């Protein structure tokens, strides 16, 4: 694996990553470049909309089945799903609506747990996340059984995507059935009609708005709580929350690898820095720029605005319940893509 850029200081993790990807590249017959310079990373992500042939293609795509992850696929399927996703987004409520739902629900959750002297564990937080997005998508046209099934299935997807074991296929399929039923009985149904039963359509709801938030949000909030210990002013507000969120995402994002396949030379200042037909990998913790945490270009995170709204709104309330021992998302947390569940690995 060739390194491009030396912005981040080499660590044991850097060497382990490079070694593992070198072995992977040799076995797969791929030329792999690890980009570490933020300027080069931005250029690569802006120049290519292909994820390529590494982890997203070989691990994430099959792990997501029967869902098709918009974040992982390439080619004509990605173009079609991206087009439909943009059309779908036009029929959803505003981010201010999501902010209201998050704030209302998180305050209620904290009050209930404080009164009962109970902890908000990983399971509790994931259920809260799913209930927020179900309300955002379907209003009050869902029930607790729907939420519980999605939460249970999210653990199975999380486990398989993070390479911690085989996910339960029956539970995943049951989750899909419930979500398709919710769509069928909602105002969203006329948009694509009977096509909602097809993977490339129901996945537009399941992946970005339900399963990905269920997987990622708890990891992110565990990271934020961990990093809060080093803050001089533990209670953050407004822009302070946003900046703190970016640091947590950069340093401890659950799935921290950005991938692109470049089919044309990447040129910077008149010099070819990455040759055509190269698989590029970039680690969020090495790029060292907050502006790239959700990616750049056409393959930037599709749900970035909603994710930021959710995180800032929820953290603004939850951070105040850490000192009294109520907010404990690290308890019961498992199958992290990093070591956020305290099971350290090379990522």
mmCIF file of C-alpha atoms in Angstrom:
data_model
loop_
_atom_site.group_PDB
_atom_site.id
_atom_site.type_symbol
_atom_site.label_atom_id
_atom_site.label_comp_id
_atom_site.label_asym_id
_atom_site.label_seq_id
_atom_site.Cartn_x
_atom_site.Cartn_y
_atom_site.Cartn_z
ATOM 1 C CA UNK A 1 0.000 0.000 0.000
ATOM 2 C CA UNK A 2 1.511 3.310 -1.061
ATOM 3 C CA UNK A 3 0.971 6.283 1.267
ATOM 4 C CA UNK A 4 0.069 9.662 -0.231
ATOM 5 C CA UNK A 5 0.472 12.574 2.212
ATOM 6 C CA UNK A 6 1.988 12.626 5.676
ATOM 7 C CA UNK A 7 -0.340 14.915 7.636
ATOM 8 C CA UNK A 8 -1.034 12.370 10.344
ATOM 9 C CA UNK A 9 1.734 11.050 12.572
ATOM 10 C CA UNK A 10 2.427 7.336 11.967
ATOM 11 C CA UNK A 11 1.055 5.032 14.659
ATOM 12 C CA UNK A 12 0.861 1.298 15.259
ATOM 13 C CA UNK A 13 -2.674 1.476 13.853
ATOM 14 C CA UNK A 14 -1.366 3.088 10.660
ATOM 15 C CA UNK A 15 1.172 0.321 10.134
ATOM 16 C CA UNK A 16 -1.375 -2.410 10.919
ATOM 17 C CA UNK A 17 -3.882 -0.930 8.497
ATOM 18 C CA UNK A 18 -1.306 -0.554 5.737
ATOM 19 C CA UNK A 19 -0.077 -4.105 6.229
ATOM 20 C CA UNK A 20 -3.572 -5.604 6.171
ATOM 21 C CA UNK A 21 -4.573 -3.670 3.073
ATOM 22 C CA UNK A 22 -1.289 -4.591 1.381
ATOM 23 C CA UNK A 23 -2.107 -8.261 1.895
ATOM 24 C CA UNK A 24 -5.671 -7.661 0.714
ATOM 25 C CA UNK A 25 -4.438 -5.847 -2.398
ATOM 26 C CA UNK A 26 -2.019 -8.637 -3.275
ATOM 27 C CA UNK A 27 -4.705 -11.301 -2.900
ATOM 28 C CA UNK A 28 -7.279 -9.286 -4.858
ATOM 29 C CA UNK A 29 -4.887 -8.080 -7.540
ATOM 30 C CA UNK A 30 -5.551 -4.435 -6.679
ATOM 31 C CA UNK A 31 -3.236 -1.455 -6.601
ATOM 32 C CA UNK A 32 -4.148 0.251 -3.319
ATOM 33 C CA UNK A 33 -3.141 3.743 -2.213
ATOM 34 C CA UNK A 34 -3.699 5.050 1.317
ATOM 35 C CA UNK A 35 -4.294 8.815 1.101
ATOM 36 C CA UNK A 36 -3.504 10.750 4.278
ATOM 37 C CA UNK A 37 -3.410 14.341 3.036
ATOM 38 C CA UNK A 38 -6.793 16.139 3.389
ATOM 39 C CA UNK A 39 -6.302 18.145 0.187
ATOM 40 C CA UNK A 40 -5.618 14.989 -1.804
ATOM 41 C CA UNK A 41 -8.510 13.197 -0.090
ATOM 42 C CA UNK A 42 -10.932 15.956 -1.116
ATOM 43 C CA UNK A 43 -9.643 15.842 -4.676
ATOM 44 C CA UNK A 44 -10.076 12.071 -4.876
ATOM 45 C CA UNK A 45 -13.600 12.136 -3.438
ATOM 46 C CA UNK A 46 -14.606 14.985 -5.737
ATOM 47 C CA UNK A 47 -13.163 13.239 -8.794
ATOM 48 C CA UNK A 48 -14.686 9.773 -8.394
ATOM 49 C CA UNK A 49 -18.161 8.423 -7.634
ATOM 50 C CA UNK A 50 -17.030 4.789 -7.574
ATOM 51 C CA UNK A 51 -16.471 3.049 -4.243
ATOM 52 C CA UNK A 52 -14.442 0.318 -5.925
ATOM 53 C CA UNK A 53 -13.519 -3.190 -4.874
ATOM 54 C CA UNK A 54 -12.443 -3.236 -1.232
ATOM 55 C CA UNK A 55 -14.506 -3.396 1.969
ATOM 56 C CA UNK A 56 -17.726 -1.754 0.747
ATOM 57 C CA UNK A 57 -17.919 -4.081 -2.241
ATOM 58 C CA UNK A 58 -16.697 -7.326 -0.709
ATOM 59 C CA UNK A 59 -17.973 -7.086 2.868
ATOM 60 C CA UNK A 60 -20.595 -4.360 3.354
ATOM 61 C CA UNK A 61 -22.663 -5.064 0.229
ATOM 62 C CA UNK A 62 -23.334 -8.759 1.003
ATOM 63 C CA UNK A 63 -23.672 -8.032 4.738
ATOM 64 C CA UNK A 64 -26.482 -5.552 4.046
ATOM 65 C CA UNK A 65 -28.639 -8.074 2.164
ATOM 66 C CA UNK A 66 -31.598 -8.242 1.644
ATOM 67 C CA UNK A 67 -31.163 -4.452 1.820
ATOM 68 C CA UNK A 68 -29.145 -2.701 -0.884
ATOM 69 C CA UNK A 69 -26.974 -0.054 0.735
ATOM 70 C CA UNK A 70 -26.918 3.193 -1.221
ATOM 71 C CA UNK A 71 -23.553 3.854 0.422
ATOM 72 C CA UNK A 72 -21.957 0.655 -0.899
ATOM 73 C CA UNK A 73 -23.157 -0.099 -4.432
ATOM 74 C CA UNK A 74 -21.665 1.226 -7.663
ATOM 75 C CA UNK A 75 -22.527 1.579 -11.329
ATOM 76 C CA UNK A 76 -25.989 1.776 -12.873
ATOM 77 C CA UNK A 77 -27.677 0.522 -9.701
ATOM 78 C CA UNK A 78 -26.176 3.367 -7.681
ATOM 79 C CA UNK A 79 -27.184 5.965 -10.297
ATOM 80 C CA UNK A 80 -30.773 4.706 -10.327
ATOM 81 C CA UNK A 81 -31.037 4.528 -6.533
ATOM 82 C CA UNK A 82 -29.422 7.957 -6.122
ATOM 83 C CA UNK A 83 -31.965 9.474 -8.539
ATOM 84 C CA UNK A 84 -34.878 7.839 -6.716
ATOM 85 C CA UNK A 85 -33.439 8.792 -3.329
ATOM 86 C CA UNK A 86 -33.322 12.468 -4.282
ATOM 87 C CA UNK A 87 -36.938 12.269 -5.434
ATOM 88 C CA UNK A 88 -37.895 10.487 -2.204
ATOM 89 C CA UNK A 89 -36.221 13.177 -0.088
ATOM 90 C CA UNK A 90 -38.513 15.820 -1.599
ATOM 91 C CA UNK A 91 -41.483 14.119 0.066
ATOM 92 C CA UNK A 92 -40.013 14.065 3.574
ATOM 93 C CA UNK A 93 -40.469 16.614 6.372
ATOM 94 C CA UNK A 94 -37.863 19.330 6.950
ATOM 95 C CA UNK A 95 -34.812 18.996 9.179
ATOM 96 C CA UNK A 96 -36.495 21.405 11.605
ATOM 97 C CA UNK A 97 -39.266 18.822 11.999
ATOM 98 C CA UNK A 98 -36.664 16.189 12.834
ATOM 99 C CA UNK A 99 -35.079 18.571 15.338
ATOM 100 C CA UNK A 100 -38.426 19.022 17.089
ATOM 101 C CA UNK A 101 -39.042 15.266 17.212
ATOM 102 C CA UNK A 102 -35.557 14.564 18.587
ATOM 103 C CA UNK A 103 -35.747 17.281 21.243
ATOM 104 C CA UNK A 104 -39.220 16.233 22.403
ATOM 105 C CA UNK A 105 -38.384 12.530 22.549
ATOM 106 C CA UNK A 106 -34.975 12.891 24.175
ATOM 107 C CA UNK A 107 -36.314 15.117 26.949
ATOM 108 C CA UNK A 108 -39.085 12.616 27.620
ATOM 109 C CA UNK A 109 -36.623 9.710 27.677
ATOM 110 C CA UNK A 110 -34.244 11.465 30.077
ATOM 111 C CA UNK A 111 -37.038 12.530 32.451
ATOM 112 C CA UNK A 112 -38.515 9.025 32.554
ATOM 113 C CA UNK A 113 -35.162 7.406 33.273
ATOM 114 C CA UNK A 114 -34.183 9.974 35.884
ATOM 115 C CA UNK A 115 -37.467 9.496 37.722
ATOM 116 C CA UNK A 116 -37.166 5.706 37.579
ATOM 117 C CA UNK A 117 -33.443 5.867 38.402
ATOM 118 C CA UNK A 118 -32.698 3.757 35.346
ATOM 119 C CA UNK A 119 -29.838 4.007 32.879
ATOM 120 C CA UNK A 120 -30.132 4.876 29.212
ATOM 121 C CA UNK A 121 -28.177 1.925 27.808
ATOM 122 C CA UNK A 122 -27.200 1.087 24.229
ATOM 123 C CA UNK A 123 -30.463 -0.798 23.686
ATOM 124 C CA UNK A 124 -32.497 2.115 25.056
ATOM 125 C CA UNK A 125 -30.678 4.626 22.898
ATOM 126 C CA UNK A 126 -31.089 2.563 19.732
ATOM 127 C CA UNK A 127 -34.821 2.232 20.421
ATOM 128 C CA UNK A 128 -35.004 5.999 20.915
ATOM 129 C CA UNK A 129 -33.194 6.516 17.595
ATOM 130 C CA UNK A 130 -35.559 4.213 15.717
ATOM 131 C CA UNK A 131 -38.644 5.796 17.283
ATOM 132 C CA UNK A 132 -37.433 9.252 16.245
ATOM 133 C CA UNK A 133 -36.970 8.243 12.620
ATOM 134 C CA UNK A 134 -40.204 6.236 12.481
ATOM 135 C CA UNK A 135 -42.032 9.351 13.644
ATOM 136 C CA UNK A 136 -40.143 11.462 11.116
ATOM 137 C CA UNK A 137 -41.054 9.085 8.273
ATOM 138 C CA UNK A 138 -44.531 7.874 9.229
ATOM 139 C CA UNK A 139 -45.903 10.232 11.865
ATOM 140 C CA UNK A 140 -47.938 8.161 14.326
ATOM 141 C CA UNK A 141 -48.634 5.342 11.835
ATOM 142 C CA UNK A 142 -46.383 2.811 13.565
ATOM 143 C CA UNK A 143 -46.398 0.836 16.816
ATOM 144 C CA UNK A 144 -43.932 -0.475 19.392
ATOM 145 C CA UNK A 145 -43.755 -3.884 17.717
ATOM 146 C CA UNK A 146 -42.470 -2.224 14.544
ATOM 147 C CA UNK A 147 -39.787 -0.391 16.512
ATOM 148 C CA UNK A 148 -38.748 -3.466 18.516
ATOM 149 C CA UNK A 149 -38.346 -5.604 15.387
ATOM 150 C CA UNK A 150 -36.219 -2.951 13.663
ATOM 151 C CA UNK A 151 -34.020 -2.603 16.759
ATOM 152 C CA UNK A 152 -33.521 -6.377 17.006
ATOM 153 C CA UNK A 153 -32.698 -6.642 13.302
ATOM 154 C CA UNK A 154 -30.291 -3.702 13.489
ATOM 155 C CA UNK A 155 -28.069 -5.705 15.850
ATOM 156 C CA UNK A 156 -27.909 -8.461 13.223
ATOM 157 C CA UNK A 157 -26.919 -6.067 10.446
ATOM 158 C CA UNK A 158 -24.423 -4.362 12.765
ATOM 159 C CA UNK A 159 -22.813 -7.672 13.669
ATOM 160 C CA UNK A 160 -22.346 -8.768 10.054
ATOM 161 C CA UNK A 161 -21.209 -5.386 8.695
ATOM 162 C CA UNK A 162 -18.620 -5.104 11.482
ATOM 163 C CA UNK A 163 -17.443 -8.667 10.723
ATOM 164 C CA UNK A 164 -18.368 -9.931 14.186
ATOM 165 C CA UNK A 165 -20.499 -12.856 12.992
ATOM 166 C CA UNK A 166 -23.305 -13.982 10.695
ATOM 167 C CA UNK A 167 -26.520 -11.961 10.955
ATOM 168 C CA UNK A 168 -29.904 -13.630 11.428
ATOM 169 C CA UNK A 169 -31.453 -13.658 7.930
ATOM 170 C CA UNK A 170 -34.954 -14.419 9.165
ATOM 171 C CA UNK A 171 -34.919 -11.432 11.509
ATOM 172 C CA UNK A 172 -33.632 -9.166 8.732
ATOM 173 C CA UNK A 173 -36.406 -10.342 6.386
ATOM 174 C CA UNK A 174 -39.009 -9.843 9.108
ATOM 175 C CA UNK A 175 -37.773 -6.280 9.533
ATOM 176 C CA UNK A 176 -38.046 -5.663 5.782
ATOM 177 C CA UNK A 177 -41.613 -6.999 5.782
ATOM 178 C CA UNK A 178 -42.640 -4.641 8.598
ATOM 179 C CA UNK A 179 -41.060 -1.596 6.977
ATOM 180 C CA UNK A 180 -42.620 -2.344 3.571
ATOM 181 C CA UNK A 181 -45.974 -2.645 5.341
ATOM 182 C CA UNK A 182 -45.436 0.736 6.995
ATOM 183 C CA UNK A 183 -44.591 2.307 3.634
ATOM 184 C CA UNK A 184 -47.626 0.713 1.971
ATOM 185 C CA UNK A 185 -49.931 2.269 4.549
ATOM 186 C CA UNK A 186 -48.296 5.693 4.487
ATOM 187 C CA UNK A 187 -48.418 8.832 2.368
ATOM 188 C CA UNK A 188 -45.114 7.713 0.817
ATOM 189 C CA UNK A 189 -46.652 4.758 -1.022
ATOM 190 C CA UNK A 190 -47.910 6.618 -4.153
ATOM 191 C CA UNK A 191 -44.367 7.819 -4.905
ATOM 192 C CA UNK A 192 -43.205 4.410 -6.188
ATOM 193 C CA UNK A 193 -46.332 2.275 -5.698
ATOM 194 C CA UNK A 194 -45.835 -1.491 -5.868
ATOM 195 C CA UNK A 195 -42.132 -0.968 -6.582
ATOM 196 C CA UNK A 196 -41.647 -0.348 -2.843
ATOM 197 C CA UNK A 197 -41.591 -4.147 -2.464
ATOM 198 C CA UNK A 198 -38.379 -4.323 -4.519
ATOM 199 C CA UNK A 199 -34.994 -4.100 -2.715
ATOM 200 C CA UNK A 200 -33.759 -1.047 -4.636
ATOM 201 C CA UNK A 201 -36.827 0.853 -3.417
ATOM 202 C CA UNK A 202 -37.503 -0.303 0.173
ATOM 203 C CA UNK A 203 -33.767 0.128 0.786
ATOM 204 C CA UNK A 204 -34.167 3.888 0.254
ATOM 205 C CA UNK A 205 -36.005 3.926 3.587
ATOM 206 C CA UNK A 206 -34.382 1.064 5.454
ATOM 207 C CA UNK A 207 -30.704 1.837 4.990
ATOM 208 C CA UNK A 208 -30.322 5.636 5.356
ATOM 209 C CA UNK A 209 -33.238 6.324 7.712
ATOM 210 C CA UNK A 210 -33.489 3.298 9.989
ATOM 211 C CA UNK A 211 -30.666 0.756 10.058
ATOM 212 C CA UNK A 212 -27.716 3.108 9.513
ATOM 213 C CA UNK A 213 -28.887 5.506 12.268
ATOM 214 C CA UNK A 214 -29.498 2.542 14.590
ATOM 215 C CA UNK A 215 -25.961 1.317 13.959
ATOM 216 C CA UNK A 216 -24.037 4.577 13.839
ATOM 217 C CA UNK A 217 -25.692 6.881 16.358
ATOM 218 C CA UNK A 218 -24.998 4.808 19.448
ATOM 219 C CA UNK A 219 -21.340 4.411 18.410
ATOM 220 C CA UNK A 220 -21.044 8.156 17.866
ATOM 221 C CA UNK A 221 -22.616 9.000 21.226
ATOM 222 C CA UNK A 222 -20.369 6.514 23.026
ATOM 223 C CA UNK A 223 -17.414 8.261 21.372
ATOM 224 C CA UNK A 224 -18.693 11.711 22.325
ATOM 225 C CA UNK A 225 -19.199 10.684 25.935
ATOM 226 C CA UNK A 226 -15.688 9.226 26.026
ATOM 227 C CA UNK A 227 -14.137 12.376 24.551
ATOM 228 C CA UNK A 228 -16.124 14.633 26.867
ATOM 229 C CA UNK A 229 -13.852 13.605 29.737
ATOM 230 C CA UNK A 230 -11.072 15.702 28.259
ATOM 231 C CA UNK A 231 -13.150 18.858 27.780
ATOM 232 C CA UNK A 232 -12.519 21.852 30.053
ATOM 233 C CA UNK A 233 -16.130 22.990 29.706
ATOM 234 C CA UNK A 234 -18.157 19.758 29.804
ATOM 235 C CA UNK A 235 -21.456 21.365 28.758
ATOM 236 C CA UNK A 236 -21.374 22.427 25.126
ATOM 237 C CA UNK A 237 -23.844 24.614 23.285
ATOM 238 C CA UNK A 238 -24.597 25.541 19.683
ATOM 239 C CA UNK A 239 -21.499 25.572 17.498
ATOM 240 C CA UNK A 240 -19.515 23.970 20.320
ATOM 241 C CA UNK A 241 -21.648 20.824 20.008
ATOM 242 C CA UNK A 242 -21.149 20.756 16.231
ATOM 243 C CA UNK A 243 -17.372 21.057 16.502
ATOM 244 C CA UNK A 244 -17.233 18.429 19.240
ATOM 245 C CA UNK A 245 -19.336 16.091 17.090
ATOM 246 C CA UNK A 246 -16.877 16.464 14.204
ATOM 247 C CA UNK A 247 -13.930 15.555 16.424
ATOM 248 C CA UNK A 248 -15.741 12.447 17.691
ATOM 249 C CA UNK A 249 -16.638 11.390 14.165
ATOM 250 C CA UNK A 250 -13.092 11.925 12.961
ATOM 251 C CA UNK A 251 -11.403 10.062 15.783
ATOM 252 C CA UNK A 252 -13.888 7.313 16.623
ATOM 253 C CA UNK A 253 -16.366 6.916 13.778
ATOM 254 C CA UNK A 254 -17.721 3.343 13.869
ATOM 255 C CA UNK A 255 -16.930 2.663 10.209
ATOM 256 C CA UNK A 256 -14.054 5.015 9.487
ATOM 257 C CA UNK A 257 -12.855 4.054 6.008
ATOM 258 C CA UNK A 258 -13.607 6.157 2.936
ATOM 259 C CA UNK A 259 -13.082 4.376 -0.388
ATOM 260 C CA UNK A 260 -12.864 5.473 -4.020
ATOM 261 C CA UNK A 261 -11.715 3.815 -7.227
ATOM 262 C CA UNK A 262 -10.121 6.282 -9.642
ATOM 263 C CA UNK A 263 -10.204 5.468 -13.352
ATOM 264 C CA UNK A 264 -8.350 8.647 -14.346
ATOM 265 C CA UNK A 265 -5.091 10.176 -13.125
ATOM 266 C CA UNK A 266 -5.457 12.451 -10.102
ATOM 267 C CA UNK A 267 -3.445 15.610 -10.735
ATOM 268 C CA UNK A 268 -2.452 18.225 -8.142
ATOM 269 C CA UNK A 269 -0.361 21.301 -9.018
ATOM 270 C CA UNK A 270 0.403 19.847 -12.439
ATOM 271 C CA UNK A 271 1.725 16.569 -11.026
ATOM 272 C CA UNK A 272 0.109 13.123 -11.201
ATOM 273 C CA UNK A 273 -0.156 12.050 -7.582
ATOM 274 C CA UNK A 274 -2.384 8.997 -8.089
ATOM 275 C CA UNK A 275 -2.396 7.009 -11.297
ATOM 276 C CA UNK A 276 -5.554 5.850 -13.053
ATOM 277 C CA UNK A 277 -7.011 2.444 -12.141
ATOM 278 C CA UNK A 278 -6.063 2.728 -8.480
ATOM 279 C CA UNK A 279 -8.113 1.810 -5.421
ATOM 280 C CA UNK A 280 -7.868 4.612 -2.854
ATOM 281 C CA UNK A 281 -8.556 4.204 0.858
ATOM 282 C CA UNK A 282 -8.758 7.048 3.381
ATOM 283 C CA UNK A 283 -9.133 6.775 7.156
ATOM 284 C CA UNK A 284 -11.187 9.472 8.860
ATOM 285 C CA UNK A 285 -8.775 9.640 11.794
ATOM 286 C CA UNK A 286 -5.858 10.360 9.433
ATOM 287 C CA UNK A 287 -7.398 12.908 7.071
ATOM 288 C CA UNK A 288 -7.440 15.468 9.901
ATOM 289 C CA UNK A 289 -10.087 17.798 8.474
ATOM 290 C CA UNK A 290 -13.535 18.200 9.972
ATOM 291 C CA UNK A 291 -15.013 19.109 6.586
ATOM 292 C CA UNK A 292 -14.457 15.591 5.235
ATOM 293 C CA UNK A 293 -16.113 13.527 7.976
ATOM 294 C CA UNK A 294 -19.223 12.888 5.872
ATOM 295 C CA UNK A 295 -17.299 12.533 2.636
ATOM 296 C CA UNK A 296 -17.083 14.878 -0.349
ATOM 297 C CA UNK A 297 -18.531 14.805 -3.856
ATOM 298 C CA UNK A 298 -21.371 12.735 -5.264
ATOM 299 C CA UNK A 299 -20.716 9.867 -2.821
ATOM 300 C CA UNK A 300 -20.826 12.013 0.308
ATOM 301 C CA UNK A 301 -23.069 10.637 3.058
ATOM 302 C CA UNK A 302 -26.641 10.921 1.778
ATOM 303 C CA UNK A 303 -28.066 11.528 5.242
ATOM 304 C CA UNK A 304 -25.433 13.972 6.513
ATOM 305 C CA UNK A 305 -27.827 16.863 7.228
ATOM 306 C CA UNK A 306 -30.258 14.671 9.146
ATOM 307 C CA UNK A 307 -27.411 12.996 11.027
ATOM 308 C CA UNK A 308 -25.978 16.343 12.146
ATOM 309 C CA UNK A 309 -29.430 17.576 13.184
ATOM 310 C CA UNK A 310 -30.057 14.415 15.206
ATOM 311 C CA UNK A 311 -26.659 14.448 16.915
ATOM 312 C CA UNK A 312 -26.657 18.125 17.862
ATOM 313 C CA UNK A 313 -30.271 18.098 19.085
ATOM 314 C CA UNK A 314 -29.920 14.915 21.136
ATOM 315 C CA UNK A 315 -26.487 15.697 22.596
ATOM 316 C CA UNK A 316 -27.570 19.166 23.723
ATOM 317 C CA UNK A 317 -29.950 17.417 26.131
ATOM 318 C CA UNK A 318 -28.168 14.146 26.891
ATOM 319 C CA UNK A 319 -24.848 15.699 27.948
ATOM 320 C CA UNK A 320 -26.576 17.083 31.025
ATOM 321 C CA UNK A 321 -27.573 13.580 32.170
ATOM 322 C CA UNK A 322 -24.044 12.165 32.153
ATOM 323 C CA UNK A 323 -23.001 13.481 35.564
ATOM 324 C CA UNK A 324 -25.953 11.829 37.304
ATOM 325 C CA UNK A 325 -25.124 8.462 35.732
ATOM 326 C CA UNK A 326 -28.263 8.217 33.587
ATOM 327 C CA UNK A 327 -26.792 8.376 30.084
ATOM 328 C CA UNK A 328 -24.701 5.201 29.673
ATOM 329 C CA UNK A 329 -24.804 4.171 25.973
ATOM 330 C CA UNK A 330 -21.614 2.170 26.432
ATOM 331 C CA UNK A 331 -23.504 -0.343 28.597
ATOM 332 C CA UNK A 332 -24.783 -3.221 26.485
ATOM 333 C CA UNK A 333 -22.989 -1.859 23.432
ATOM 334 C CA UNK A 334 -21.628 -4.534 21.100
ATOM 335 C CA UNK A 335 -20.459 -5.263 17.563
ATOM 336 C CA UNK A 336 -18.748 -1.920 17.090
ATOM 337 C CA UNK A 337 -16.858 -1.328 13.860
ATOM 338 C CA UNK A 338 -14.093 0.215 16.003
ATOM 339 C CA UNK A 339 -13.356 -0.340 19.696
ATOM 340 C CA UNK A 340 -16.291 1.747 20.926
ATOM 341 C CA UNK A 341 -17.706 -1.378 22.570
ATOM 342 C CA UNK A 342 -14.387 -1.767 24.441
ATOM 343 C CA UNK A 343 -13.421 -4.759 22.277
ATOM 344 C CA UNK A 344 -10.253 -3.334 20.746
ATOM 345 C CA UNK A 345 -9.274 -4.245 17.194
ATOM 346 C CA UNK A 346 -6.870 -2.949 14.556
ATOM 347 C CA UNK A 347 -9.291 -0.322 13.203
#
